[in-house]
Each structure stands twice: as structure tokens, then as C-alpha cells.
């Protein structure tokens, strides 16, 4: 994968499918987002092992998948730190069926809750807003997969996806651990 490759759902899912790994691109993105929003540090380096254990039974991931995970980890960080709130969920395009997009949204929030839970084990320290997000995400993950292709369903999908996006940003704001800025001014004493 070269640096010009964009990390969009279709590209990532195609690579995952080609490598025969039982993984959904939205779920992977959700897990990494949940980890980071739960306080995982930018300097942390065991996320690859966690992903390997979660999705590949601890067996070695193919190199192409490792590259995708690393790129996605960096991409999530960059987008969460973006002052213009450019963070987006990795979901199928609008051209895909509402059932497929709804399923992807469900597995994204499942992944988020999983990643968040791996990082945040003490719910007592969570704000009421974050607790509400986690509860809501649990309900979103359990939405029916049988949906009708109509304007009302489309509108609901967009509203839920936007709620998930904003909620992830809220969790990151409250619990995220942005990278430390290295000072370039060294004072000698």
C-alpha cells in the first residue's frame, strides 16, 4: 500500500477480504477509535498485538493488514486532533444499500465500545455524558438489520452516524491523551 492510498471503507475492506482475515473495516476503525478515545496514548505500541488477539486469534496478521492497522491508527489520531472536527467514521459509501451501511454503523459502535472497554476499565471515573454515550452505542449496535430503503430510514441513519461521530469526539475530549508536544526551547541551568 503506498502513501497515496486513501483510507476509505471500500479500499480497506477489499484488502482485508483479499487477505482472508475475518474482520470488518468499520469494526476495526471503531476499535481503534474507542481505544484512543478511552485514553490510549499516541506513543503506545501494543495496539497491534491487541488487534491481532481480537481478530486473528493471536496468530500473526498478514503484513498488508498490519500496514492498514498502523495507517488507520495514525489517521484516527490525526482526525481526532483536527481542530476543524474532520473526524469521520469509516463506513460504506452512500451508494451502498442502507442495510449494508446500517450494519457497518452497528459494527463500528460495537468496535468502539470494545476498544473503549479495553482502555477504560473504571466506569466510576466516567462522566455522565460518556456513560450515556456508551449506553446509546450499545443500543445502536443492537438495531434491527431489517430496514426499509426509504427516506425516513436514510435520515435516521445519517442522524445516528452523526451522533456517533460527535460522541466519539466528546469521549476523546474528556478522556483522550493527546501526544505531548516536545519543547524546542531547551533552557540550560
CSV table of C-alpha atoms in Angstrom, one decimal:
chain,number,residue,atom,x,y,z
A,1,UNK,CA,0.0,0.0,0.0
A,2,UNK,CA,1.5,3.3,-0.9
A,3,UNK,CA,1.1,6.7,0.8
A,4,UNK,CA,-1.3,7.9,-1.9
A,5,UNK,CA,-3.8,5.3,-1.0
A,6,UNK,CA,-6.7,6.7,0.9
A,7,UNK,CA,-8.2,5.0,3.9
A,8,UNK,CA,-11.8,4.7,2.7
A,9,UNK,CA,-14.1,1.8,3.6
A,10,UNK,CA,-14.1,0.1,0.2
A,11,UNK,CA,-10.3,0.1,-0.1
A,12,UNK,CA,-9.7,-1.1,3.4
A,13,UNK,CA,-12.4,-3.8,3.2
A,14,UNK,CA,-11.0,-5.0,-0.2
A,15,UNK,CA,-7.6,-5.5,1.3
A,16,UNK,CA,-9.0,-7.3,4.4
A,17,UNK,CA,-11.1,-9.6,2.2
A,18,UNK,CA,-8.1,-10.3,-0.1
A,19,UNK,CA,-6.0,-11.3,2.9
A,20,UNK,CA,-8.7,-13.7,4.2
A,21,UNK,CA,-8.9,-12.1,7.7
A,22,UNK,CA,-12.3,-12.2,9.5
A,23,UNK,CA,-12.6,-8.5,10.1
A,24,UNK,CA,-14.9,-5.7,9.1
A,25,UNK,CA,-13.2,-2.3,8.2
A,26,UNK,CA,-15.8,-0.4,10.2
A,27,UNK,CA,-15.3,-2.5,13.3
A,28,UNK,CA,-11.5,-2.1,13.1
A,29,UNK,CA,-11.9,1.6,12.8
A,30,UNK,CA,-14.3,1.6,15.7
A,31,UNK,CA,-12.0,-0.4,17.9
A,32,UNK,CA,-9.0,1.9,17.2
A,33,UNK,CA,-11.2,5.0,17.8
A,34,UNK,CA,-12.5,3.5,21.1
A,35,UNK,CA,-9.0,2.8,22.3
A,36,UNK,CA,-7.9,6.3,21.5
A,37,UNK,CA,-11.0,8.0,22.9
A,38,UNK,CA,-10.6,5.9,26.0
A,39,UNK,CA,-7.2,7.3,26.7
A,40,UNK,CA,-4.8,5.2,24.8
A,41,UNK,CA,-1.6,7.2,24.3
A,42,UNK,CA,-0.2,8.1,20.9
A,43,UNK,CA,3.1,6.6,21.9
A,44,UNK,CA,1.5,3.3,22.8
A,45,UNK,CA,2.7,0.4,20.7
A,46,UNK,CA,0.8,-2.7,21.9
A,47,UNK,CA,-2.4,-1.8,19.8
A,48,UNK,CA,-1.2,-4.1,17.0
A,49,UNK,CA,-1.0,-7.0,19.5
A,50,UNK,CA,-4.5,-6.2,20.8
A,51,UNK,CA,-5.9,-6.1,17.3
A,52,UNK,CA,-4.2,-9.4,16.5
A,53,UNK,CA,-5.6,-11.0,19.6
A,54,UNK,CA,-9.1,-9.7,19.0
A,55,UNK,CA,-9.4,-10.5,15.3
A,56,UNK,CA,-7.0,-13.2,14.4
A,57,UNK,CA,-6.9,-15.4,17.4
A,58,UNK,CA,-3.4,-14.2,18.3
A,59,UNK,CA,-2.0,-15.6,15.0
A,60,UNK,CA,0.2,-13.3,13.0
A,61,UNK,CA,-1.6,-10.8,10.9
A,62,UNK,CA,-0.6,-10.5,7.2
A,63,UNK,CA,1.7,-7.6,6.6
A,64,UNK,CA,-0.8,-5.8,4.5
A,65,UNK,CA,-3.3,-5.8,7.4
A,66,UNK,CA,-0.6,-4.6,9.8
A,67,UNK,CA,0.1,-1.7,7.4
A,68,UNK,CA,-3.6,-0.9,7.3
A,69,UNK,CA,-3.9,-1.0,11.1
A,70,UNK,CA,-0.9,1.3,11.5
A,71,UNK,CA,-2.2,3.7,8.9
A,72,UNK,CA,-5.7,3.7,10.4
A,73,UNK,CA,-4.3,4.2,13.9
A,74,UNK,CA,-2.4,7.3,12.7
A,75,UNK,CA,-5.3,8.5,10.7
A,76,UNK,CA,-7.7,8.3,13.6
A,77,UNK,CA,-5.3,10.2,15.8
A,78,UNK,CA,-4.8,12.9,13.1
A,79,UNK,CA,-8.5,13.3,12.6
A,80,UNK,CA,-9.4,13.4,16.3
A,81,UNK,CA,-6.8,16.1,16.9
A,82,UNK,CA,-8.0,18.1,13.9
A,83,UNK,CA,-9.4,21.4,15.2
A,84,UNK,CA,-11.9,21.5,12.4
A,85,UNK,CA,-13.6,18.3,13.7
A,86,UNK,CA,-12.8,16.5,10.5
A,87,UNK,CA,-13.1,13.1,12.2
A,88,UNK,CA,-15.4,10.7,10.3
A,89,UNK,CA,-16.5,7.1,10.9
A,90,UNK,CA,-15.2,4.6,8.4
A,91,UNK,CA,-18.5,3.5,6.8
A,92,UNK,CA,-19.6,2.3,3.3
A,93,UNK,CA,-20.4,5.0,0.7
A,94,UNK,CA,-23.9,6.4,0.2
A,95,UNK,CA,-24.1,4.2,-3.0
A,96,UNK,CA,-24.3,1.1,-0.9
A,97,UNK,CA,-27.6,-0.2,0.5
A,98,UNK,CA,-29.0,1.2,3.7
A,99,UNK,CA,-28.9,-2.3,5.1
A,100,UNK,CA,-25.1,-2.6,4.5
A,101,UNK,CA,-24.5,0.9,5.8
A,102,UNK,CA,-26.7,0.3,8.9
A,103,UNK,CA,-24.8,-2.9,9.6
A,104,UNK,CA,-21.5,-1.2,9.3
A,105,UNK,CA,-22.6,1.6,11.7
A,106,UNK,CA,-23.7,-1.1,14.1
A,107,UNK,CA,-20.3,-2.9,14.0
A,108,UNK,CA,-18.5,0.4,14.2
A,109,UNK,CA,-20.2,1.2,17.6
A,110,UNK,CA,-19.6,-2.3,18.8
A,111,UNK,CA,-16.0,-1.9,17.9
A,112,UNK,CA,-15.8,1.5,19.6
A,113,UNK,CA,-17.3,0.0,22.8
A,114,UNK,CA,-14.9,-2.9,22.7
A,115,UNK,CA,-11.8,-0.6,22.2
A,116,UNK,CA,-13.1,1.8,24.8
A,117,UNK,CA,-13.6,-1.0,27.3
A,118,UNK,CA,-10.1,-2.4,26.7
A,119,UNK,CA,-8.7,1.0,27.6
A,120,UNK,CA,-11.2,2.3,30.3
A,121,UNK,CA,-11.9,-0.3,32.9
A,122,UNK,CA,-13.1,2.0,35.6
A,123,UNK,CA,-16.6,3.3,34.8
A,124,UNK,CA,-16.8,5.1,38.1
A,125,UNK,CA,-14.5,7.8,36.7
A,126,UNK,CA,-16.5,8.4,33.6
A,127,UNK,CA,-18.8,11.5,33.3
A,128,UNK,CA,-22.5,11.0,32.9
A,129,UNK,CA,-22.2,12.1,29.3
A,130,UNK,CA,-19.7,9.4,28.5
A,131,UNK,CA,-21.7,6.8,30.3
A,132,UNK,CA,-24.7,7.8,28.2
A,133,UNK,CA,-22.7,7.6,25.0
A,134,UNK,CA,-21.7,4.0,25.9
A,135,UNK,CA,-25.3,3.0,26.7
A,136,UNK,CA,-26.5,4.6,23.5
A,137,UNK,CA,-23.8,2.9,21.5
A,138,UNK,CA,-24.9,-0.5,23.0
A,139,UNK,CA,-28.4,0.2,21.8
A,140,UNK,CA,-27.3,1.3,18.3
A,141,UNK,CA,-25.3,-1.9,18.0
A,142,UNK,CA,-28.4,-3.9,18.6
A,143,UNK,CA,-30.6,-2.1,16.0
A,144,UNK,CA,-32.5,-4.4,13.7
A,145,UNK,CA,-30.7,-5.3,10.5
A,146,UNK,CA,-34.0,-5.5,8.6
A,147,UNK,CA,-34.5,-1.9,7.4
A,148,UNK,CA,-36.6,-0.5,4.6
A,149,UNK,CA,-35.0,1.5,1.8
A,150,UNK,CA,-36.8,4.8,2.3
A,151,UNK,CA,-36.2,8.5,3.1
A,152,UNK,CA,-37.1,8.1,6.7
A,153,UNK,CA,-34.5,5.3,7.2
A,154,UNK,CA,-31.9,7.3,5.3
A,155,UNK,CA,-32.5,10.3,7.6
A,156,UNK,CA,-32.3,8.1,10.7
A,157,UNK,CA,-29.1,6.6,9.5
A,158,UNK,CA,-27.4,10.0,9.0
A,159,UNK,CA,-28.6,11.2,12.4
A,160,UNK,CA,-27.3,8.2,14.2
A,161,UNK,CA,-24.0,8.3,12.3
A,162,UNK,CA,-23.5,12.0,13.1
A,163,UNK,CA,-24.4,11.3,16.8
A,164,UNK,CA,-21.8,8.5,16.9
A,165,UNK,CA,-19.2,10.9,15.3
A,166,UNK,CA,-19.9,13.7,17.7
A,167,UNK,CA,-20.0,11.3,20.7
A,168,UNK,CA,-16.6,9.9,19.8
A,169,UNK,CA,-15.2,13.4,19.8
A,170,UNK,CA,-16.8,14.1,23.2
A,171,UNK,CA,-15.2,10.9,24.6
A,172,UNK,CA,-11.8,12.0,23.2
A,173,UNK,CA,-12.2,15.5,24.6
A,174,UNK,CA,-12.9,14.1,28.0
A,175,UNK,CA,-10.5,11.1,28.2
A,176,UNK,CA,-8.1,11.2,25.2
A,177,UNK,CA,-4.4,11.6,25.8
A,178,UNK,CA,-3.1,13.9,23.1
A,179,UNK,CA,0.6,13.4,22.2
A,180,UNK,CA,3.0,15.6,24.3
A,181,UNK,CA,4.4,18.5,22.4
A,182,UNK,CA,8.1,18.4,22.6
A,183,UNK,CA,9.6,21.7,23.6
A,184,UNK,CA,12.2,23.0,21.2
A,185,UNK,CA,13.4,25.6,23.6
A,186,UNK,CA,15.9,24.0,26.0
A,187,UNK,CA,17.0,26.1,28.9
A,188,UNK,CA,20.4,25.4,30.4
A,189,UNK,CA,20.8,26.0,34.1
